[in-house]
C-alpha cells in the first residue's frame, strides 16, 4: 500500500478512516495489526482483503494494482486470492464441514470431484479429517474455527486475513489455533491477523500499530 487514504461521508461529515498508509507486506510474513477501536483496522482489512477500495493511494496485491479495479474484478480477486477468517467463524450452520469448505470453489471452474478432493485435503490439513460430515453445531468452537481456516486456505490464497480469530475461544483452544497459523506460516502462507490481544500479537514476528488512521509503529522482532 502506498499513501492509502479512505474517507467515509456520513451526511455532511467526512470521516478520515485512513490518512495515508504505507505498508509493504512480503510473501510469507506473519503480521499482527493492532490499534484502538475506531483507529482504522477494519477499514485497512477491508482494503487488504479487496472488500473495498481506497479513496486515494495505491494497493498492489501479487504485483497487480487492485485499487483501480471494478467491483466485479475486485470480487474475483477477493474470491481467488484472499482467505478470510473471522471471530465468529461465519460457517453455514446447516451444511457439513465438507460443504462449507467446498463452497468458495463453486465459481472456480474446478469439477465437483476436484472440489471435494481439495476440501478433504484442507480439512485433513487442519486436523479435521474425521469430522468432515459434521455440521457446525456438532463441533466445538475450536473445530469450527478449523473448518473456517480450511475454507480460507482451500484455494491457496496469496493472503490469509484473520480478524480476531481467537476472540470467541478459550485460551487453550486459542493457542491451538495460533499453533495452526504458525504451521501454515512455516509452510509459506502469508498471514495478517487483526487483534486486540497482546498474547496473540506476541506470536507474530511483525506488529503494525494503527492509530487515527495512520501507521503509528511497525516493528519486527527476532523469533
Ligand atoms: P471493530 O471495532 O470490531 O473493528 P466496528 O464496530 O468498528 O468493529 O465496525 C463494525 C462494522 O461497522 C465495520 O464493518 C465498519 O466498517 C462499520 N462501521 C464502523 N463505524 C461506522 C460508522 N460510523 N458508520 C457506518 N458504519 C460503520
Ligand atoms: P477499527 O476497526 O479500528 O475499530 P474502523 O476502520 O472500523 O476502525 O473505523 C475507522 C473510522 O472510520 C471510525 O471513525 C469509524 O467510525 C469510521 N467508519 C468505519 N466504517 C465506516 C463506514 N462504513 N461509514 C462511515 N464511517 C465509517
mmCIF file of C-alpha atoms and ligand atoms in Angstrom:
data_model
loop_
_atom_site.group_PDB
_atom_site.id
_atom_site.type_symbol
_atom_site.label_atom_id
_atom_site.label_comp_id
_atom_site.label_asym_id
_atom_site.label_seq_id
_atom_site.Cartn_x
_atom_site.Cartn_y
_atom_site.Cartn_z
ATOM 1 C CA UNK A 1 0.000 0.000 0.000
ATOM 2 C CA UNK A 2 1.249 3.447 -0.843
ATOM 3 C CA UNK A 3 -0.396 6.565 0.507
ATOM 4 C CA UNK A 4 -3.684 4.787 1.050
ATOM 5 C CA UNK A 5 -6.425 7.077 2.320
ATOM 6 C CA UNK A 6 -10.067 6.232 2.941
ATOM 7 C CA UNK A 7 -12.805 8.761 3.538
ATOM 8 C CA UNK A 8 -16.359 7.978 4.539
ATOM 9 C CA UNK A 9 -19.039 10.571 4.055
ATOM 10 C CA UNK A 10 -21.707 10.440 6.726
ATOM 11 C CA UNK A 11 -24.285 13.123 5.964
ATOM 12 C CA UNK A 12 -22.400 16.430 5.985
ATOM 13 C CA UNK A 13 -19.426 14.970 7.767
ATOM 14 C CA UNK A 14 -16.299 13.361 6.364
ATOM 15 C CA UNK A 15 -14.613 10.641 8.402
ATOM 16 C CA UNK A 16 -10.920 10.089 7.674
ATOM 17 C CA UNK A 17 -10.653 6.384 8.420
ATOM 18 C CA UNK A 18 -7.167 6.056 6.858
ATOM 19 C CA UNK A 19 -4.866 9.035 6.334
ATOM 20 C CA UNK A 20 -2.018 7.873 4.133
ATOM 21 C CA UNK A 21 -0.937 4.351 4.961
ATOM 22 C CA UNK A 22 2.308 2.972 3.530
ATOM 23 C CA UNK A 23 2.611 -0.729 4.174
ATOM 24 C CA UNK A 24 4.570 -3.440 2.382
ATOM 25 C CA UNK A 25 3.823 -6.997 3.424
ATOM 26 C CA UNK A 26 6.092 -9.574 1.849
ATOM 27 C CA UNK A 27 5.259 -13.114 0.882
ATOM 28 C CA UNK A 28 5.427 -15.457 3.866
ATOM 29 C CA UNK A 29 5.142 -12.776 6.525
ATOM 30 C CA UNK A 30 3.057 -13.243 9.664
ATOM 31 C CA UNK A 31 1.874 -9.789 10.710
ATOM 32 C CA UNK A 32 -0.301 -8.623 13.593
ATOM 33 C CA UNK A 33 -2.302 -5.411 13.192
ATOM 34 C CA UNK A 34 -3.216 -3.739 16.482
ATOM 35 C CA UNK A 35 -4.856 -0.470 17.426
ATOM 36 C CA UNK A 36 -7.668 1.015 19.480
ATOM 37 C CA UNK A 37 -11.306 0.799 18.423
ATOM 38 C CA UNK A 38 -12.010 3.275 15.633
ATOM 39 C CA UNK A 39 -8.352 3.564 14.599
ATOM 40 C CA UNK A 40 -8.978 2.171 11.103
ATOM 41 C CA UNK A 41 -8.149 -1.540 11.439
ATOM 42 C CA UNK A 42 -11.366 -2.780 9.845
ATOM 43 C CA UNK A 43 -11.012 -0.291 7.024
ATOM 44 C CA UNK A 44 -7.434 -1.439 6.448
ATOM 45 C CA UNK A 45 -8.517 -5.088 6.468
ATOM 46 C CA UNK A 46 -11.365 -4.373 4.067
ATOM 47 C CA UNK A 47 -8.930 -2.817 1.611
ATOM 48 C CA UNK A 48 -6.269 -5.515 2.084
ATOM 49 C CA UNK A 49 -8.997 -8.105 1.520
ATOM 50 C CA UNK A 50 -10.366 -6.396 -1.601
ATOM 51 C CA UNK A 51 -13.750 -5.854 0.034
ATOM 52 C CA UNK A 52 -13.325 -2.135 -0.540
ATOM 53 C CA UNK A 53 -11.044 0.233 -2.464
ATOM 54 C CA UNK A 54 -9.090 3.229 -1.168
ATOM 55 C CA UNK A 55 -10.307 6.771 -1.804
ATOM 56 C CA UNK A 56 -6.759 7.565 -2.909
ATOM 57 C CA UNK A 57 -3.404 5.837 -2.983
ATOM 58 C CA UNK A 58 -2.200 2.569 -4.432
ATOM 59 C CA UNK A 59 -2.739 -1.004 -3.394
ATOM 60 C CA UNK A 60 -0.998 -3.806 -5.184
ATOM 61 C CA UNK A 61 -1.666 -7.447 -4.394
ATOM 62 C CA UNK A 62 0.535 -10.058 -6.036
ATOM 63 C CA UNK A 63 2.053 -7.265 -8.129
ATOM 64 C CA UNK A 64 -1.358 -6.343 -9.501
ATOM 65 C CA UNK A 65 -2.882 -2.911 -8.996
ATOM 66 C CA UNK A 66 -6.207 -3.588 -7.293
ATOM 67 C CA UNK A 67 -7.003 -0.030 -6.166
ATOM 68 C CA UNK A 68 -8.465 0.727 -9.587
ATOM 69 C CA UNK A 69 -10.417 -2.478 -10.237
ATOM 70 C CA UNK A 70 -14.153 -2.579 -10.899
ATOM 71 C CA UNK A 71 -16.388 -4.190 -8.284
ATOM 72 C CA UNK A 72 -16.664 -7.318 -10.442
ATOM 73 C CA UNK A 73 -12.899 -7.697 -10.868
ATOM 74 C CA UNK A 74 -12.384 -6.939 -7.206
ATOM 75 C CA UNK A 75 -14.816 -9.716 -6.283
ATOM 76 C CA UNK A 76 -12.874 -12.135 -8.450
ATOM 77 C CA UNK A 77 -9.513 -11.236 -6.903
ATOM 78 C CA UNK A 78 -11.100 -11.473 -3.457
ATOM 79 C CA UNK A 79 -12.593 -14.879 -4.184
ATOM 80 C CA UNK A 80 -9.428 -16.391 -5.602
ATOM 81 C CA UNK A 81 -6.550 -14.688 -3.812
ATOM 82 C CA UNK A 82 -7.789 -13.881 -0.296
ATOM 83 C CA UNK A 83 -8.811 -16.179 2.544
ATOM 84 C CA UNK A 84 -10.861 -14.762 5.413
ATOM 85 C CA UNK A 85 -11.125 -15.984 8.986
ATOM 86 C CA UNK A 86 -13.493 -14.226 11.391
ATOM 87 C CA UNK A 87 -14.029 -14.116 15.127
ATOM 88 C CA UNK A 88 -17.493 -15.626 14.712
ATOM 89 C CA UNK A 89 -16.412 -18.326 12.191
ATOM 90 C CA UNK A 90 -19.224 -17.458 9.748
ATOM 91 C CA UNK A 91 -19.941 -21.040 8.729
ATOM 92 C CA UNK A 92 -23.181 -22.174 7.113
ATOM 93 C CA UNK A 93 -24.988 -23.805 10.016
ATOM 94 C CA UNK A 94 -26.962 -26.366 8.040
ATOM 95 C CA UNK A 95 -24.071 -27.586 5.921
ATOM 96 C CA UNK A 96 -21.401 -30.134 6.759
ATOM 97 C CA UNK A 97 -17.782 -29.154 7.269
ATOM 98 C CA UNK A 98 -17.010 -30.575 3.848
ATOM 99 C CA UNK A 99 -19.715 -28.486 2.138
ATOM 100 C CA UNK A 100 -18.592 -25.351 3.968
ATOM 101 C CA UNK A 101 -15.062 -25.825 2.673
ATOM 102 C CA UNK A 102 -16.170 -26.694 -0.865
ATOM 103 C CA UNK A 103 -18.277 -23.557 -1.124
ATOM 104 C CA UNK A 104 -15.607 -20.987 -2.106
ATOM 105 C CA UNK A 105 -14.694 -23.157 -5.098
ATOM 106 C CA UNK A 106 -18.190 -23.097 -6.631
ATOM 107 C CA UNK A 107 -17.196 -20.475 -9.201
ATOM 108 C CA UNK A 108 -13.588 -21.598 -9.561
ATOM 109 C CA UNK A 109 -14.105 -23.785 -12.609
ATOM 110 C CA UNK A 110 -12.982 -26.848 -10.650
ATOM 111 C CA UNK A 111 -15.057 -30.001 -11.159
ATOM 112 C CA UNK A 112 -17.131 -31.437 -8.314
ATOM 113 C CA UNK A 113 -14.580 -34.176 -7.730
ATOM 114 C CA UNK A 114 -11.690 -31.695 -7.712
ATOM 115 C CA UNK A 115 -13.585 -29.513 -5.247
ATOM 116 C CA UNK A 116 -14.211 -32.456 -2.981
ATOM 117 C CA UNK A 117 -10.609 -33.643 -3.129
ATOM 118 C CA UNK A 118 -9.259 -30.162 -2.301
ATOM 119 C CA UNK A 119 -11.760 -29.690 0.529
ATOM 120 C CA UNK A 120 -10.831 -33.080 2.001
ATOM 121 C CA UNK A 121 -7.135 -32.146 1.815
ATOM 122 C CA UNK A 122 -7.749 -28.786 3.504
ATOM 123 C CA UNK A 123 -9.802 -30.401 6.290
ATOM 124 C CA UNK A 124 -7.121 -33.028 6.817
ATOM 125 C CA UNK A 125 -4.549 -30.227 6.929
ATOM 126 C CA UNK A 126 -6.349 -28.596 9.870
ATOM 127 C CA UNK A 127 -6.782 -31.902 11.684
ATOM 128 C CA UNK A 128 -10.455 -32.489 10.911
ATOM 129 C CA UNK A 129 -10.192 -35.490 8.622
ATOM 130 C CA UNK A 130 -12.575 -37.355 10.932
ATOM 131 C CA UNK A 131 -15.173 -34.565 11.209
ATOM 132 C CA UNK A 132 -15.934 -33.839 7.569
ATOM 133 C CA UNK A 133 -19.580 -34.916 7.775
ATOM 134 C CA UNK A 134 -20.314 -32.925 10.938
ATOM 135 C CA UNK A 135 -22.307 -29.720 10.943
ATOM 136 C CA UNK A 136 -21.092 -26.673 12.921
ATOM 137 C CA UNK A 137 -23.486 -27.300 15.837
ATOM 138 C CA UNK A 138 -21.938 -30.743 16.237
ATOM 139 C CA UNK A 139 -18.472 -29.238 16.674
ATOM 140 C CA UNK A 140 -16.598 -27.269 19.352
ATOM 141 C CA UNK A 141 -15.587 -23.645 18.831
ATOM 142 C CA UNK A 142 -12.024 -24.650 18.050
ATOM 143 C CA UNK A 143 -13.202 -27.207 15.500
ATOM 144 C CA UNK A 144 -15.481 -24.641 13.883
ATOM 145 C CA UNK A 145 -12.600 -22.219 13.562
ATOM 146 C CA UNK A 146 -10.536 -25.017 11.978
ATOM 147 C CA UNK A 147 -13.281 -25.528 9.402
ATOM 148 C CA UNK A 148 -13.200 -21.779 8.719
ATOM 149 C CA UNK A 149 -9.422 -21.937 8.298
ATOM 150 C CA UNK A 150 -9.716 -24.892 5.928
ATOM 151 C CA UNK A 151 -12.258 -22.889 3.911
ATOM 152 C CA UNK A 152 -9.896 -19.899 3.896
ATOM 153 C CA UNK A 153 -6.861 -21.856 2.632
ATOM 154 C CA UNK A 154 -8.560 -24.263 0.243
ATOM 155 C CA UNK A 155 -7.811 -22.105 -2.813
ATOM 156 C CA UNK A 156 -4.239 -21.398 -1.701
ATOM 157 C CA UNK A 157 -4.749 -17.656 -1.266
ATOM 158 C CA UNK A 158 -1.932 -15.140 -1.593
ATOM 159 C CA UNK A 159 -3.089 -13.617 1.667
ATOM 160 C CA UNK A 160 -4.858 -15.078 4.683
ATOM 161 C CA UNK A 161 -6.656 -12.356 6.673
ATOM 162 C CA UNK A 162 -7.826 -13.156 10.180
ATOM 163 C CA UNK A 163 -9.944 -10.724 12.214
ATOM 164 C CA UNK A 164 -9.761 -11.544 15.943
ATOM 165 C CA UNK A 165 -9.560 -15.270 15.139
ATOM 166 C CA UNK A 166 -9.318 -16.342 18.776
ATOM 167 C CA UNK A 167 -11.776 -13.780 20.172
ATOM 168 C CA UNK A 168 -14.512 -16.360 20.794
ATOM 169 C CA UNK A 169 -12.255 -19.155 22.025
ATOM 170 C CA UNK A 170 -10.888 -20.072 25.434
ATOM 171 C CA UNK A 171 -7.162 -19.589 25.979
ATOM 172 C CA UNK A 172 -6.133 -23.200 25.362
ATOM 173 C CA UNK A 173 -8.199 -23.523 22.181
ATOM 174 C CA UNK A 174 -6.957 -20.116 21.013
ATOM 175 C CA UNK A 175 -3.380 -21.311 21.450
ATOM 176 C CA UNK A 176 -4.113 -24.332 19.257
ATOM 177 C CA UNK A 177 -5.487 -22.072 16.539
ATOM 178 C CA UNK A 178 -2.383 -19.860 16.781
ATOM 179 C CA UNK A 179 -0.222 -23.001 16.537
ATOM 180 C CA UNK A 180 -2.061 -23.831 13.326
ATOM 181 C CA UNK A 181 -1.398 -20.340 11.930
ATOM 182 C CA UNK A 182 2.271 -20.744 12.876
ATOM 183 C CA UNK A 183 2.403 -24.059 10.985
ATOM 184 C CA UNK A 184 0.742 -22.542 7.915
ATOM 185 C CA UNK A 185 3.185 -19.635 8.098
ATOM 186 C CA UNK A 186 6.117 -22.066 8.227
ATOM 187 C CA UNK A 187 4.740 -23.695 5.086
ATOM 188 C CA UNK A 188 4.836 -20.318 3.342
ATOM 189 C CA UNK A 189 1.384 -18.812 3.907
ATOM 190 C CA UNK A 190 1.265 -15.020 4.198
ATOM 191 C CA UNK A 191 -0.982 -14.122 7.143
ATOM 192 C CA UNK A 192 -2.281 -10.846 8.603
ATOM 193 C CA UNK A 193 -4.053 -11.056 11.957
ATOM 194 C CA UNK A 194 -6.031 -8.165 13.433
ATOM 195 C CA UNK A 195 -6.151 -8.476 17.188
ATOM 196 C CA UNK A 196 -6.664 -6.588 20.422
ATOM 197 C CA UNK A 197 -4.879 -9.311 22.354
ATOM 198 C CA UNK A 198 -1.183 -8.799 23.134
ATOM 199 C CA UNK A 199 -0.762 -12.580 23.564
ATOM 200 C CA UNK A 200 -1.906 -13.115 20.004
ATOM 201 C CA UNK A 201 0.299 -10.333 18.629
ATOM 202 C CA UNK A 202 3.248 -11.793 20.530
ATOM 203 C CA UNK A 203 3.018 -14.867 18.311
ATOM 204 C CA UNK A 204 3.677 -12.716 15.237
ATOM 205 C CA UNK A 205 7.129 -11.578 14.222
ATOM 206 C CA UNK A 206 5.917 -8.214 12.997
ATOM 207 C CA UNK A 207 3.460 -5.914 14.741
ATOM 208 C CA UNK A 208 1.896 -2.952 12.941
ATOM 209 C CA UNK A 209 0.098 -0.484 15.197
ATOM 210 C CA UNK A 210 -2.605 1.746 13.749
ATOM 211 C CA UNK A 211 -3.769 4.939 15.393
ATOM 212 C CA UNK A 212 -6.031 7.661 13.992
ATOM 213 C CA UNK A 213 -5.812 6.175 10.509
ATOM 214 C CA UNK A 214 -2.033 6.104 10.390
ATOM 215 C CA UNK A 215 0.668 3.529 10.987
ATOM 216 C CA UNK A 216 1.928 4.505 14.409
ATOM 217 C CA UNK A 217 4.641 1.862 14.595
ATOM 218 C CA UNK A 218 5.825 -1.117 12.593
ATOM 219 C CA UNK A 219 8.173 -3.424 14.444
ATOM 220 C CA UNK A 220 9.859 -6.709 13.651
ATOM 221 C CA UNK A 221 11.205 -8.832 16.450
ATOM 222 C CA UNK A 222 13.525 -11.778 16.412
ATOM 223 C CA UNK A 223 11.567 -15.041 16.577
HETATM 224 P P1 LIG B 1 -14.484 -3.391 15.390
HETATM 225 O O1 LIG B 1 -14.311 -2.379 16.482
HETATM 226 O O2 LIG B 1 -14.731 -4.799 15.848
HETATM 227 O O3 LIG B 1 -13.414 -3.313 14.352
HETATM 228 P P2 LIG B 1 -16.523 -1.629 14.402
HETATM 229 O O4 LIG B 1 -17.628 -1.510 15.383
HETATM 230 O O5 LIG B 1 -15.514 -0.540 14.286
HETATM 231 O O6 LIG B 1 -15.843 -3.037 14.624
HETATM 232 O O7 LIG B 1 -17.136 -1.817 12.946
HETATM 233 C C1 LIG B 1 -18.085 -2.810 12.644
HETATM 234 C C2 LIG B 1 -18.603 -2.558 11.242
HETATM 235 O O8 LIG B 1 -19.333 -1.323 11.198
HETATM 236 C C3 LIG B 1 -17.483 -2.407 10.207
HETATM 237 O O9 LIG B 1 -17.879 -3.069 9.024
HETATM 238 C C4 LIG B 1 -17.361 -0.933 9.962
HETATM 239 O O10 LIG B 1 -16.966 -0.654 8.627
HETATM 240 C C5 LIG B 1 -18.770 -0.438 10.239
HETATM 241 N N1 LIG B 1 -18.734 0.904 10.831
HETATM 242 C C6 LIG B 1 -17.926 1.321 11.813
HETATM 243 N N2 LIG B 1 -18.145 2.590 12.118
HETATM 244 C C7 LIG B 1 -19.145 3.011 11.303
HETATM 245 C C8 LIG B 1 -19.859 4.229 11.133
HETATM 246 N N3 LIG B 1 -19.562 5.314 11.832
HETATM 247 N N4 LIG B 1 -20.825 4.293 10.197
HETATM 248 C C9 LIG B 1 -21.116 3.213 9.473
HETATM 249 N N5 LIG B 1 -20.502 2.018 9.584
HETATM 250 C C10 LIG B 1 -19.522 1.926 10.489
HETATM 251 P P1 LIG B 2 -11.428 -0.129 13.863
HETATM 252 O O1 LIG B 2 -11.582 -1.369 13.084
HETATM 253 O O2 LIG B 2 -10.009 0.124 14.270
HETATM 254 O O3 LIG B 2 -12.370 -0.059 15.017
HETATM 255 P P2 LIG B 2 -12.706 1.205 11.629
HETATM 256 O O4 LIG B 2 -11.895 1.012 10.405
HETATM 257 O O5 LIG B 2 -13.928 0.377 11.817
HETATM 258 O O6 LIG B 2 -11.743 1.109 12.903
HETATM 259 O O7 LIG B 2 -13.158 2.722 11.710
HETATM 260 C C1 LIG B 2 -12.288 3.840 11.474
HETATM 261 C C2 LIG B 2 -13.125 5.098 11.460
HETATM 262 O O8 LIG B 2 -13.944 5.095 10.293
HETATM 263 C C3 LIG B 2 -14.063 5.227 12.646
HETATM 264 O O9 LIG B 2 -14.186 6.606 12.927
HETATM 265 C C4 LIG B 2 -15.367 4.669 12.102
HETATM 266 O O10 LIG B 2 -16.465 5.220 12.788
HETATM 267 C C5 LIG B 2 -15.312 5.119 10.663
HETATM 268 N N1 LIG B 2 -16.010 4.199 9.736
HETATM 269 C C6 LIG B 2 -15.688 2.905 9.513
HETATM 270 N N2 LIG B 2 -16.502 2.350 8.588
HETATM 271 C C7 LIG B 2 -17.363 3.344 8.228
HETATM 272 C C8 LIG B 2 -18.447 3.405 7.300
HETATM 273 N N3 LIG B 2 -18.806 2.340 6.551
HETATM 274 N N4 LIG B 2 -19.096 4.581 7.202
HETATM 275 C C9 LIG B 2 -18.744 5.643 7.932
HETATM 276 N N5 LIG B 2 -17.722 5.658 8.810
HETATM 277 C C10 LIG B 2 -17.045 4.525 8.970
#
